Tab-separated table of C-alpha atoms and ligand atoms in Angstrom:
chain	number	residue	atom	x	y	z
J	101	MET	CA	10.658	98.118	160.987
J	102	THR	CA	8.999	99.891	158.082
J	103	ILE	CA	7.049	97.535	155.868
J	104	THR	CA	7.802	98.618	152.322
J	105	SER	CA	5.692	98.363	149.183
J	106	GLU	CA	7.777	95.402	148.082
J	107	LEU	CA	6.989	93.339	151.156
J	108	TRP	CA	3.277	94.157	150.935
J	109	ARG	CA	3.261	93.175	147.265
J	110	GLU	CA	4.706	89.770	148.153
J	111	ARG	CA	2.041	89.236	150.799
J	112	ASP	CA	-0.589	90.421	148.332
J	113	ALA	CA	0.597	88.017	145.643
J	114	ALA	CA	0.426	85.150	148.122
J	115	ALA	CA	-3.175	85.834	149.171
J	116	VAL	CA	-5.108	88.094	146.796
J	117	TRP	CA	-6.735	87.773	143.340
J	118	HIS	CA	-7.288	91.231	141.799
J	119	PRO	CA	-9.941	92.304	139.270
J	120	PHE	CA	-8.986	92.683	135.596
J	121	THR	CA	-5.454	91.529	136.462
J	122	GLN	CA	-3.052	89.044	134.921
J	123	HIS	CA	-1.275	87.796	138.004
J	124	ALA	CA	1.613	86.286	136.043
J	125	ALA	CA	2.796	89.887	135.508
J	126	TRP	CA	1.570	91.380	138.786
J	127	ILE	CA	4.735	91.651	140.898
J	128	GLU	CA	6.848	92.642	137.899
J	129	ASP	CA	4.494	95.582	137.197
J	130	LYS	CA	5.127	96.877	140.730
J	131	PRO	CA	1.574	98.005	141.597
J	132	ALA	CA	1.352	100.807	144.149
J	133	VAL	CA	0.455	99.910	147.740
J	134	ILE	CA	-1.737	102.782	148.851
J	135	GLU	CA	-1.880	103.701	152.513
J	136	ARG	CA	-3.708	107.009	152.735
J	137	ALA	CA	-5.234	109.822	150.723
J	138	GLU	CA	-5.927	113.521	150.975
J	139	GLY	CA	-7.742	115.718	148.461
J	140	PRO	CA	-6.499	114.728	144.991
J	141	TRP	CA	-3.449	112.892	146.394
J	142	LEU	CA	-2.825	109.225	147.169
J	143	PHE	CA	0.175	108.185	149.283
J	144	ASP	CA	1.823	104.772	149.201
J	145	VAL	CA	3.289	102.917	152.167
J	146	ASP	CA	6.730	104.313	151.335
J	147	GLY	CA	5.385	107.864	151.567
J	148	VAL	CA	5.460	108.526	147.806
J	149	ARG	CA	2.518	110.637	146.659
J	150	TYR	CA	0.567	110.365	143.411
J	151	LEU	CA	-1.943	112.738	141.910
J	152	ASP	CA	-5.142	110.711	141.464
J	153	GLY	CA	-5.536	111.300	137.716
J	154	ILE	CA	-8.236	108.634	137.369
J	155	SER	CA	-10.323	109.615	140.408
J	156	SER	CA	-9.795	106.127	141.886
J	157	LEU	CA	-11.485	104.411	138.952
J	158	TRP	CA	-13.736	107.346	138.049
J	159	THR	CA	-15.409	107.660	141.446
J	160	THR	CA	-13.918	110.594	143.358
J	161	THR	CA	-15.874	113.812	142.892
J	162	VAL	CA	-14.275	116.407	145.167
J	163	GLY	CA	-11.168	114.564	146.326
J	164	HIS	CA	-10.394	112.097	149.068
J	165	ARG	CA	-11.221	112.533	152.761
J	166	THR	CA	-13.427	115.563	152.345
J	167	PRO	CA	-14.298	116.892	155.837
J	168	GLU	CA	-18.070	117.212	155.158
J	169	ILE	CA	-18.353	113.627	153.907
J	170	ASP	CA	-16.111	112.226	156.638
J	171	ALA	CA	-18.313	113.999	159.195
J	172	ALA	CA	-21.562	112.740	157.622
J	173	ILE	CA	-20.383	109.114	157.695
J	174	THR	CA	-19.109	109.454	161.266
J	175	ALA	CA	-22.381	111.027	162.408
J	176	GLN	CA	-24.371	108.250	160.726
J	177	LEU	CA	-22.134	105.640	162.336
J	178	GLY	CA	-23.119	107.062	165.706
J	179	LYS	CA	-26.792	106.421	164.930
J	180	LEU	CA	-27.337	103.441	162.639
J	181	ASP	CA	-24.790	101.231	160.876
J	182	HIS	CA	-27.178	99.025	158.959
J	183	SER	CA	-30.799	98.037	158.887
J	184	THR	CA	-32.619	96.256	156.108
J	185	PHE	CA	-34.546	98.160	153.426
J	186	LEU	CA	-36.821	95.148	152.876
J	187	GLY	CA	-40.025	95.822	154.787
J	188	ALA	CA	-38.498	98.798	156.617
J	189	THR	CA	-37.058	102.178	155.776
J	190	HIS	CA	-34.723	104.782	157.219
J	191	GLN	CA	-34.033	108.485	157.081
J	192	PRO	CA	-30.822	108.425	154.973
J	193	GLY	CA	-32.468	106.195	152.341
J	194	ILE	CA	-35.464	108.540	152.094
J	195	GLU	CA	-33.452	111.771	152.091
J	196	LEU	CA	-31.041	110.525	149.446
J	197	ALA	CA	-33.912	109.533	147.149
J	198	GLU	CA	-35.450	112.999	147.585
J	199	GLU	CA	-32.098	114.666	146.933
J	200	LEU	CA	-31.390	112.550	143.843
J	201	LEU	CA	-34.805	113.230	142.341
J	202	THR	CA	-34.224	116.985	142.553
J	203	THR	CA	-31.295	116.499	140.160
J	204	ALA	CA	-33.172	114.446	137.554
J	205	PRO	CA	-36.402	116.023	136.300
J	206	GLY	CA	-38.847	113.474	134.927
J	207	MET	CA	-37.658	110.689	137.211
J	208	SER	CA	-39.997	109.690	139.996
J	209	LYS	CA	-38.688	106.821	142.147
J	210	VAL	CA	-35.265	105.615	143.310
J	211	PHE	CA	-34.346	101.922	143.598
J	212	TYR	CA	-31.006	101.273	145.341
J	213	ALA	CA	-28.342	98.710	144.504
J	214	GLY	CA	-24.686	98.225	145.381
J	215	ASP	CA	-22.378	98.628	142.379
J	216	GLY	CA	-22.933	99.893	138.866
J	217	SER	CA	-23.312	96.339	137.554
J	218	SER	CA	-25.973	95.404	140.085
J	219	ALA	CA	-27.944	98.557	139.255
J	220	VAL	CA	-27.772	97.657	135.551
J	221	GLU	CA	-29.094	94.171	136.416
J	222	ALA	CA	-31.999	95.751	138.256
J	223	ALA	CA	-32.751	98.085	135.340
J	224	LEU	CA	-32.750	95.218	132.824
J	225	LYS	CA	-35.118	93.162	134.970
J	226	MET	CA	-37.366	96.196	135.537
J	227	ALA	CA	-37.570	96.783	131.781
J	228	TYR	CA	-38.472	93.172	131.045
J	229	GLN	CA	-40.990	92.869	133.858
J	230	SER	CA	-42.663	96.207	133.197
J	231	ALA	CA	-43.346	95.142	129.594
J	232	LEU	CA	-44.691	91.816	130.833
J	233	GLN	CA	-47.016	93.625	133.217
J	234	ARG	CA	-48.275	95.789	130.381
J	235	GLY	CA	-49.243	92.538	128.643
J	236	GLN	CA	-46.255	92.308	126.287
J	237	THR	CA	-43.559	89.662	126.023
J	238	ARG	CA	-40.382	91.434	125.021
J	239	PRO	CA	-37.363	89.232	125.744
J	240	LEU	CA	-34.732	91.253	123.852
J	241	PHE	CA	-32.383	94.089	124.807
J	242	VAL	CA	-30.649	96.350	122.311
J	243	HIS	CA	-27.138	97.519	123.130
J	244	LEU	CA	-24.330	99.281	121.330
J	245	THR	CA	-21.156	97.725	120.004
J	246	GLU	CA	-18.249	98.751	122.292
J	247	ALA	CA	-20.691	99.072	125.212
J	248	TYR	CA	-19.701	98.387	128.802
J	249	HIS	CA	-22.282	98.105	131.553
J	250	GLY	CA	-20.487	95.990	134.151
J	251	ASP	CA	-19.368	92.434	134.828
J	252	THR	CA	-22.370	90.512	136.143
J	253	LEU	CA	-23.993	88.239	133.566
J	254	GLY	CA	-26.919	90.524	132.712
J	255	SER	CA	-24.682	93.531	132.302
J	256	VAL	CA	-22.152	91.490	130.293
J	257	SER	CA	-25.065	90.418	128.032
J	258	VAL	CA	-25.530	94.062	127.004
J	259	GLY	CA	-21.780	94.635	126.677
J	260	GLY	CA	-20.033	94.977	123.356
J	261	ILE	CA	-16.309	94.841	124.100
J	262	GLU	CA	-14.924	91.722	122.464
J	263	LEU	CA	-11.986	91.322	124.856
J	264	PHE	CA	-14.165	91.384	127.964
J	265	HIS	CA	-17.415	89.887	126.763
J	266	ASP	CA	-17.080	87.448	123.866
J	267	LYS	CA	-15.983	84.434	125.949
J	268	TYR	CA	-19.256	84.519	127.856
J	269	ARG	CA	-21.682	84.773	124.894
J	270	PRO	CA	-22.857	81.128	125.218
J	271	ILE	CA	-24.176	81.798	128.737
J	272	LEU	CA	-25.747	85.227	128.195
J	273	LEU	CA	-29.179	86.759	127.572
J	274	ASP	CA	-30.532	87.269	124.070
J	275	THR	CA	-29.559	90.704	122.863
J	276	LEU	CA	-29.291	92.669	119.634
J	277	SER	CA	-26.245	94.759	118.946
J	278	THR	CA	-26.259	98.003	116.986
J	279	GLY	CA	-23.329	100.100	115.748
J	280	SER	CA	-21.702	102.471	118.214
J	281	PRO	CA	-22.242	106.152	117.376
J	282	GLY	CA	-18.705	106.707	118.670
J	283	MET	CA	-17.020	104.483	116.053
J	284	ARG	CA	-16.412	107.023	113.319
J	285	ARG	CA	-14.589	106.509	110.060
J	286	PRO	CA	-11.721	109.017	109.711
J	287	ASP	CA	-13.687	110.924	107.052
J	288	GLN	CA	-16.833	111.197	109.183
J	289	SER	CA	-17.901	113.996	111.505
J	290	PRO	CA	-19.543	113.078	114.842
J	291	ALA	CA	-22.861	114.392	113.489
J	292	GLU	CA	-22.608	112.240	110.339
J	293	ARG	CA	-21.815	109.156	112.406
J	294	ALA	CA	-24.703	109.878	114.779
J	295	LEU	CA	-27.031	110.037	111.788
J	296	GLU	CA	-25.688	106.803	110.310
J	297	ALA	CA	-25.769	104.898	113.627
J	298	GLY	CA	-29.247	106.293	114.331
J	299	ALA	CA	-30.468	104.941	110.992
J	300	GLU	CA	-28.971	101.544	111.860
J	301	LEU	CA	-30.799	101.535	115.186
J	302	GLU	CA	-34.018	102.504	113.461
J	303	LYS	CA	-33.652	99.656	110.949
J	304	LEU	CA	-32.950	97.145	113.711
J	305	MET	CA	-35.984	98.297	115.665
J	306	ALA	CA	-38.171	98.206	112.539
J	307	GLU	CA	-37.317	94.496	112.287
J	308	HIS	CA	-37.353	93.480	115.949
J	309	GLY	CA	-38.814	96.428	117.895
J	310	GLU	CA	-41.947	94.617	119.050
J	311	ARG	CA	-39.808	92.062	120.931
J	312	VAL	CA	-37.401	94.604	122.443
J	313	CYS	CA	-38.066	95.685	126.037
J	314	ALA	CA	-35.231	98.222	126.239
J	315	ILE	CA	-32.444	100.013	124.448
J	316	ILE	CA	-29.506	100.564	126.795
J	317	VAL	CA	-26.830	103.205	126.187
J	318	GLU	CA	-24.001	104.954	127.967
J	319	PRO	CA	-25.062	108.530	127.202
J	320	MET	CA	-22.554	110.716	125.299
J	321	VAL	CA	-19.456	108.676	126.207
J	322	GLN	CA	-18.696	104.973	126.025
J	323	GLY	CA	-16.184	104.999	128.860
J	324	ALA	CA	-14.603	101.545	129.051
J	325	ALA	CA	-14.393	101.412	125.239
J	326	GLY	CA	-11.693	104.081	125.568
J	327	ILE	CA	-13.720	107.262	126.183
J	328	LEU	CA	-15.539	107.040	122.849
J	329	THR	CA	-17.492	110.273	122.659
J	330	TYR	CA	-20.460	110.759	120.362
J	331	ASP	CA	-22.922	113.339	119.156
J	332	ALA	CA	-25.961	114.153	121.319
J	333	ALA	CA	-28.237	113.754	118.288
J	334	TYR	CA	-27.863	109.978	118.643
J	335	LEU	CA	-29.477	110.048	122.076
J	336	ARG	CA	-32.413	112.005	120.708
J	337	THR	CA	-32.810	109.378	117.977
J	338	ALA	CA	-32.605	106.562	120.543
J	339	ARG	CA	-35.310	108.284	122.614
J	340	ARG	CA	-37.578	108.716	119.588
J	341	VAL	CA	-37.054	105.167	118.304
J	342	ALA	CA	-37.600	103.589	121.733
J	343	ASP	CA	-40.890	105.488	122.004
J	344	ALA	CA	-41.960	104.538	118.498
J	345	TYR	CA	-41.617	100.827	119.273
J	346	GLY	CA	-42.825	100.868	122.887
J	347	ALA	CA	-39.401	99.989	124.310
J	348	LEU	CA	-37.789	101.645	127.319
J	349	LEU	CA	-34.626	103.725	127.089
J	350	ILE	CA	-32.097	102.905	129.810
J	351	CYS	CA	-29.332	105.483	130.227
J	352	ASP	CA	-26.407	104.037	132.144
J	353	GLU	CA	-24.800	107.058	133.812
J	354	VAL	CA	-22.558	105.007	136.109
J	355	ALA	CA	-19.472	106.575	134.533
J	356	THR	CA	-20.890	109.793	133.060
J	357	GLY	CA	-23.156	110.871	135.926
J	358	VAL	CA	-22.725	113.058	139.006
J	359	GLY	CA	-20.988	115.907	137.193
J	360	ARG	CA	-18.350	113.920	135.329
J	361	THR	CA	-19.079	115.380	131.874
J	362	GLY	CA	-19.570	118.959	133.083
J	363	LYS	CA	-23.327	118.447	133.556
J	364	MET	CA	-24.965	116.652	136.469
J	365	TRP	CA	-26.147	113.954	134.032
J	366	ALA	CA	-24.828	113.375	130.513
J	367	ILE	CA	-28.400	113.161	129.196
J	368	GLU	CA	-28.582	116.933	129.743
J	369	HIS	CA	-26.238	117.396	126.753
J	370	ALA	CA	-29.022	115.949	124.593
J	371	GLY	CA	-32.031	117.299	126.491
J	372	ILE	CA	-33.660	113.878	126.826
J	373	THR	CA	-35.238	111.970	129.709
J	374	PRO	CA	-34.765	108.209	129.878
J	375	ASP	CA	-37.235	105.739	131.360
J	376	LEU	CA	-34.537	104.368	133.642
J	377	LEU	CA	-31.413	106.229	134.714
J	378	VAL	CA	-28.648	104.156	136.283
J	379	CYS	CA	-25.998	105.742	138.504
J	380	GLY	CA	-23.167	104.619	140.776
J	381	LYS	CA	-19.459	105.448	141.036
J	382	GLY	CA	-19.441	109.170	141.995
J	383	LEU	CA	-22.730	108.973	143.882
J	384	THR	CA	-20.978	108.589	147.260
J	385	ALA	CA	-18.093	110.835	146.132
J	386	GLY	CA	-16.102	107.617	145.707
J	387	TYR	CA	-16.293	106.679	149.400
J	388	LEU	CA	-18.583	103.661	149.536
J	389	PRO	CA	-20.354	101.285	147.156
J	390	LEU	CA	-23.828	102.529	146.324
J	391	SER	CA	-25.741	102.686	143.065
J	392	ALA	CA	-29.291	103.441	142.071
J	393	VAL	CA	-31.858	103.129	139.321
J	394	LEU	CA	-34.085	106.161	138.895
J	395	ALA	CA	-37.406	105.272	137.280
J	396	THR	CA	-40.226	107.282	135.757
J	397	GLU	CA	-43.653	107.145	137.381
J	398	GLU	CA	-44.926	105.179	134.371
J	399	VAL	CA	-42.387	102.378	134.849
J	400	TYR	CA	-43.009	102.330	138.597
J	401	GLU	CA	-46.768	102.132	138.145
J	402	ALA	CA	-46.435	98.963	136.067
J	403	PHE	CA	-45.344	97.249	139.299
J	404	LEU	CA	-48.345	98.301	141.389
J	405	GLY	CA	-51.258	96.007	142.196
J	406	ALA	CA	-52.736	93.873	144.920
J	407	PRO	CA	-50.188	91.400	146.382
J	408	ALA	CA	-52.091	88.506	144.832
J	409	GLN	CA	-51.504	89.978	141.360
J	410	VAL	CA	-47.762	89.303	141.868
J	411	ARG	CA	-46.610	92.487	140.163
J	412	THR	CA	-43.916	93.100	142.805
J	413	PHE	CA	-40.325	93.645	141.720
J	414	PHE	CA	-38.807	90.587	143.398
J	415	HIS	CA	-35.287	91.936	143.472
J	416	GLY	CA	-32.999	93.354	146.156
J	417	HIS	CA	-29.773	92.927	148.026
J	418	THR	CA	-28.877	92.437	151.680
J	419	PHE	CA	-27.139	95.805	151.857
J	420	THR	CA	-29.613	97.759	149.698
J	421	ALA	CA	-29.576	101.420	150.824
J	422	ASN	CA	-26.978	100.876	153.544
J	423	PRO	CA	-27.335	103.989	155.752
J	424	LEU	CA	-23.597	104.782	155.838
J	425	CYS	CA	-23.478	104.744	152.019
J	426	CYS	CA	-26.630	106.892	151.834
J	427	ALA	CA	-25.195	109.386	154.339
J	428	ALA	CA	-22.041	109.734	152.224
J	429	ALA	CA	-24.121	110.255	149.077
J	430	ILE	CA	-26.407	112.863	150.688
J	431	ALA	CA	-23.375	114.814	151.924
J	432	ASN	CA	-21.789	114.560	148.480
J	433	LEU	CA	-24.870	115.778	146.592
J	434	ARG	CA	-25.492	118.640	149.025
J	435	MET	CA	-21.875	119.723	148.951
J	436	MET	CA	-21.834	119.524	145.161
J	437	LYS	CA	-24.786	121.918	145.092
J	438	GLU	CA	-23.308	124.297	147.687
J	439	ARG	CA	-19.928	124.469	145.988
J	440	ALA	CA	-21.341	124.433	142.429
J	441	VAL	CA	-19.138	121.425	141.700
J	442	VAL	CA	-20.765	120.675	138.343
J	443	ASP	CA	-19.827	124.166	137.147
J	444	GLN	CA	-16.322	123.598	138.475
J	445	ALA	CA	-16.177	120.334	136.503
J	446	ALA	CA	-17.183	122.195	133.331
J	447	GLU	CA	-14.445	124.778	133.973
J	448	LEU	CA	-11.894	122.052	134.650
J	449	GLY	CA	-12.950	120.448	131.361
J	450	GLU	CA	-12.145	123.698	129.548
J	451	ARG	CA	-8.766	124.034	131.219
J	452	LEU	CA	-7.946	120.430	130.352
J	453	ALA	CA	-9.095	120.965	126.753
J	454	ALA	CA	-6.717	123.919	126.381
J	455	GLY	CA	-3.826	121.826	127.695
J	456	LEU	CA	-4.724	118.882	125.483
J	457	ILE	CA	-4.262	120.877	122.269
J	458	SER	CA	-0.522	120.218	122.350
J	459	VAL	CA	-1.064	116.598	123.469
J	460	ALA	CA	-3.210	116.004	120.381
J	461	LYS	CA	-0.345	117.259	118.190
J	462	HIS	CA	2.137	114.814	119.702
J	463	PRO	CA	3.493	112.519	116.956
J	464	GLY	CA	2.719	109.452	119.090
J	465	VAL	CA	-0.938	110.417	119.642
J	466	LYS	CA	-3.640	109.276	117.228
J	467	GLU	CA	-6.598	111.062	118.774
J	468	VAL	CA	-7.695	112.861	121.931
J	469	ARG	CA	-11.350	112.428	122.934
J	470	GLN	CA	-12.938	114.464	125.679
J	471	LEU	CA	-16.203	115.418	127.264
J	472	GLY	CA	-15.844	117.474	130.441
J	473	THR	CA	-13.453	115.653	132.759
J	474	MET	CA	-13.520	112.364	130.798
J	475	ILE	CA	-10.504	112.120	128.531
J	476	GLY	CA	-9.041	109.365	126.375
J	477	VAL	CA	-5.667	109.829	124.691
J	478	GLN	CA	-5.365	107.196	121.956
J	479	VAL	CA	-1.682	106.487	121.377
J	480	GLU	CA	0.092	104.839	118.446
J	481	PRO	CA	0.870	101.280	119.532
J	482	ARG	CA	4.594	100.565	119.839
J	483	GLY	CA	4.393	96.999	121.114
J	484	ASP	CA	1.870	95.172	123.271
J	485	ARG	CA	1.441	97.566	126.177
J	486	THR	CA	2.029	101.093	124.939
J	487	GLY	CA	-0.825	102.594	126.988
J	488	PHE	CA	0.516	100.861	130.077
J	489	GLU	CA	4.063	102.147	129.411
J	490	VAL	CA	2.801	105.742	129.107
J	491	CYS	CA	0.871	105.399	132.376
J	492	ARG	CA	3.908	103.928	134.122
J	493	ALA	CA	6.055	106.829	132.904
J	494	ALA	CA	3.427	109.290	134.234
J	495	MET	CA	3.391	107.402	137.535
J	496	ASN	CA	7.141	107.948	137.797
J	497	LYS	CA	6.356	111.669	137.515
J	498	GLY	CA	3.877	111.392	140.395
J	499	VAL	CA	0.655	111.225	138.363
J	500	TRP	CA	-1.555	108.150	138.472
J	501	LEU	CA	-3.116	107.302	135.119
J	502	ARG	CA	-4.539	104.003	133.909
J	503	PRO	CA	-4.810	102.678	130.365
J	504	LEU	CA	-7.579	100.948	128.496
J	505	GLY	CA	-5.488	99.172	125.850
J	506	ASP	CA	-3.813	101.885	123.795
J	507	VAL	CA	-5.936	104.609	125.338
J	508	VAL	CA	-4.519	106.561	128.256
J	509	VAL	CA	-7.473	107.562	130.405
J	510	VAL	CA	-7.358	110.873	132.257
J	511	MET	CA	-10.225	111.499	134.660
J	512	PRO	CA	-9.263	113.740	137.583
J	513	PRO	CA	-11.449	114.772	140.522
J	514	LEU	CA	-14.032	117.340	139.399
J	515	THR	CA	-12.527	120.134	141.483
J	516	LEU	CA	-8.855	119.685	140.618
J	517	ALA	CA	-7.102	123.031	141.128
J	518	PRO	CA	-5.132	124.760	138.329
J	519	PRO	CA	-1.611	123.914	139.677
J	520	GLU	CA	-2.453	120.196	139.934
J	521	THR	CA	-4.139	120.300	136.533
J	522	ASP	CA	-0.944	121.708	135.031
J	523	LEU	CA	1.090	119.054	136.832
J	524	LEU	CA	-1.158	116.339	135.416
J	525	LEU	CA	-0.921	117.654	131.852
J	526	GLY	CA	2.832	118.168	132.157
J	527	ALA	CA	3.382	114.596	133.386
J	528	LEU	CA	1.222	113.260	130.558
J	529	GLU	CA	3.252	115.108	127.919
J	530	THR	CA	6.572	114.043	129.430
J	531	ALA	CA	5.366	110.431	129.593
J	532	LEU	CA	4.291	110.573	125.937
J	533	ASP	CA	7.718	111.989	125.020
J	534	GLU	CA	9.527	109.257	126.923
J	535	VAL	CA	7.574	106.360	125.483
J	536	LEU	CA	6.590	107.587	122.031
J	537	SER	CA	9.329	109.877	120.768
J	538	VAL	CA	10.810	108.676	117.489
H	865	PLP	C1	-21.099	102.728	132.152
H	865	PLP	C2	-20.802	101.735	133.223
H	865	PLP	N1	-21.787	100.956	133.681
H	865	PLP	C3	-21.585	100.072	134.662
H	865	PLP	C4	-20.341	99.914	135.223
H	865	PLP	C5	-20.123	98.897	136.287
H	865	PLP	O1	-19.999	99.483	137.529
H	865	PLP	P1	-19.350	98.675	138.755
H	865	PLP	O2	-17.913	98.458	138.388
H	865	PLP	O3	-19.534	99.585	139.920
H	865	PLP	O4	-20.094	97.409	138.878
H	865	PLP	C6	-19.278	100.720	134.785
H	865	PLP	C7	-17.949	100.592	135.382
H	865	PLP	O5	-16.976	101.141	134.928
H	865	PLP	C8	-19.509	101.646	133.747
H	865	PLP	O6	-18.525	102.419	133.265
């Protein structure tokens, strides 16, 4: 007997609690039950295929089940499944750090974590402790309104999305919030907003800068806020202001990194170097959970000293630098270099931009925001779940999209071929027509 999606959904509803999910509506929404994947395609248990238009939550770089990455994980599995990184080391952990550092000039050491959120936690603690070990007590973090850095309590503390974060404020760290450079008034250009938001940051730091250990930003794009893009000048201001007040600049590249914006790292759009660079998601090509914090030599040195000085970074996880995850990431980074995947992502961005011209003119679309392969289509709300309805209509056309409120997010694998790109854009337009035509 074939077990259909419907039967699996019933079993799921009886046993599972999903992230970011209202279970009262779960079965009714008919979530897909995915069985296998190949390249940019996902297949459900009924054999229906969907183009992965959100790169499996922004992680897939070159598509699913890539032979080189499959082979690297299998080869690693034949040698070492897991061994601790506390008091020991291993080849994949070392080689990945070396490989990562070649992509990020100015960064000197790699600290591994599991998910994006846990890497953000590590970065926040590093920033606080490094100030302490330079003789300064700086208990505050500065973050942007509309920011998203993950769901653990430290990362929620530096979040700025009311819907996700406000409930938890009473149990969070002390932070200061400054206006998002992506929140423009209709009459403002991105450059004008960057200037205005930069001045706000400067004012905040003039008042509190001596107690701030770090400014944390998502460089160029605030992803979870609905792909809010902003002008690179803001990052240059943040760099300058952080330096002026002796605070660190943490760039959270969990969403924007590993080629997603058409550059290896989004900071390259602004030509800046952070003190701490956080990455995750695409690092293992979307195969396995692995994240990392890249630190400058200066930050790293603040943690050196004789054991009795207790300058150690007392932080780590059981599965830090799991060798299978590292092997996947090494294969991904090497393949990305060999196949010039970042250039391909930039080209895909251009092709998508050309196709999005007509989407932006759709009467039901308020705004289209894009940087490289990160796209947010802000639709006119027609009820409570307009973004969801558009995504469901696209799903019926075989293209998997996912909304963030009234923003339809489009984020395909970096190497999506022209025919699939056209299919994606076509399904998006048809879905917009179906849901938003007057
Ligand atoms: C910028 C940013 N930081 C951190 C995170 C959290 O990563 P994870 O979900 O892997 O914990 C995300 C997730 O979307 C993100 O977009």
